[in-house]
């Protein structure tokens, strides 16, 4: 039962590491953004997992009933904000990628740094 | 039962994430990311976070995917794998060792998994997170704010300034995207690059009537009937 209780956290760590791996091993900038999104979503899953109570209901008040167990609403509020902010940063990152493609003709990170460092070719 | 759904969705999520790593087609990767967001939304529903679930489904699976696809329409959808570097410059770039990222990820993951040993068990009502401010919101927000949905009460009332700050972030991002992309539109319209030589800021280009702009993109007086050769193209556009 102890292992069952930690399964969510392990998958969260796995997803986070997959996102991290994409971020540091892929050179393509769009792929890096996708990795960042996976990383970010794994943190969302972590927060929402912590707010869950087994047998609970969504935190929407039920009239005249004192017996209901509600899951914790605070992580939900934090993550709502985080999702919207995450999409905003994704949009800015994608706009930057479009400009980089226009200026350098490539979105492969190593080629861009090679051009910046003036490797003769 | 919901535990089974939880397990299945988490397994799907892990599989989709692996697929995103392995594909080199960016279009496929973007579509997989959309599936990933939708699975996340399902998982949030199972874990009682209904507001988060529909925000994730609309914003994560919807808007993000559309933004990504719009980007791909500009840049093409092929990721060059390190084995197939076709441009000349990439031959000059020293190859990065692929094992180092894997090593870094494995070490970080191992440390984090070691850390979960101290985490309170999933779904236990005795977890510390449920015993500080959360009960107060659950008990009082019904009388104080009068909205049955506690998440809405906290988001829009107790933490209203925070949400205002979030809106400011979204606005700033929108302005940033508009400024970044306005230069693209400039190049498209006139077919050549112009850097800072216009008197109409591109941000406002959409609001300036077309016949005010000359062929060089500068504002000019409306063509007068005395100059027959000048105004021909301006009128046509």
XYZ file of C-alpha atoms in Angstrom, chain B residues 1-92:
92
model
C -11.963 2.145 -9.368
C -10.666 5.674 -9.708
C -7.277 4.342 -8.653
C -7.285 2.073 -11.703
C -8.153 4.975 -13.999
C -5.407 6.989 -12.330
C -2.869 4.234 -12.951
C -3.913 3.760 -16.565
C -3.790 7.481 -17.347
C -0.378 7.845 -15.735
C 0.916 4.908 -17.779
C -0.450 6.505 -20.973
C 1.222 9.780 -20.009
C 4.587 8.095 -19.540
C 4.234 6.333 -22.915
C 3.305 9.552 -24.703
C 6.254 11.374 -23.150
C 8.622 8.647 -24.379
C 7.085 8.933 -27.850
C 7.749 12.687 -27.839
C 11.404 11.990 -27.081
C 11.781 9.413 -29.832
C 10.068 11.069 -32.787
C 12.068 13.364 -35.049
C 9.035 14.695 -36.888
C 8.038 17.926 -35.190
C 4.449 17.699 -36.422
C 4.085 14.296 -34.766
C 5.728 15.633 -31.622
C 3.283 18.539 -31.444
C 0.315 16.211 -31.917
C 1.663 13.914 -29.191
C 2.013 16.930 -26.933
C -1.671 17.675 -27.555
C -2.581 14.105 -26.596
C -0.376 14.463 -23.539
C -2.261 17.593 -22.437
C -5.620 15.925 -22.948
C -4.525 12.905 -20.884
C -3.360 15.315 -18.198
C -6.804 16.928 -18.231
C -8.396 13.504 -17.718
C -6.036 12.823 -14.860
C -6.942 16.129 -13.220
C -10.627 15.200 -13.422
C -9.932 11.890 -11.694
C -8.026 13.765 -9.001
C -10.984 16.127 -8.310
C -9.432 19.185 -9.930
C -12.245 19.913 -12.373
C -11.413 23.602 -12.903
C -7.814 22.748 -13.645
C -8.961 19.970 -15.970
C -10.986 22.156 -18.244
C -8.375 24.893 -18.241
C -5.783 22.323 -19.255
C -8.066 20.899 -21.944
C -8.849 24.333 -23.403
C -5.511 26.064 -22.941
C -2.996 23.222 -22.855
C -4.489 20.913 -25.455
C -6.220 23.616 -27.500
C -4.374 26.925 -27.615
C -0.865 25.503 -27.143
C -1.334 23.041 -29.989
C -2.649 25.754 -32.275
C 0.309 28.002 -31.412
C 2.738 25.164 -32.061
C 1.126 24.340 -35.412
C 1.203 27.994 -36.415
C 4.915 28.029 -35.600
C 5.500 24.881 -37.635
C 3.808 26.507 -40.612
C 6.581 29.129 -40.483
C 9.547 26.881 -39.866
C 8.733 23.482 -41.358
C 8.291 20.306 -39.387
C 11.523 18.376 -39.663
C 13.939 17.965 -36.826
C 17.409 17.155 -38.039
C 18.747 14.218 -36.121
C 22.429 14.455 -35.184
C 23.221 11.653 -37.631
C 21.767 13.470 -40.602
C 23.291 16.934 -40.543
C 23.005 18.255 -44.046
C 24.147 21.838 -43.823
C 27.838 22.492 -44.139
C 28.110 24.339 -40.901
C 26.977 21.415 -38.824
C 29.999 19.408 -39.976
C 32.160 21.953 -38.157
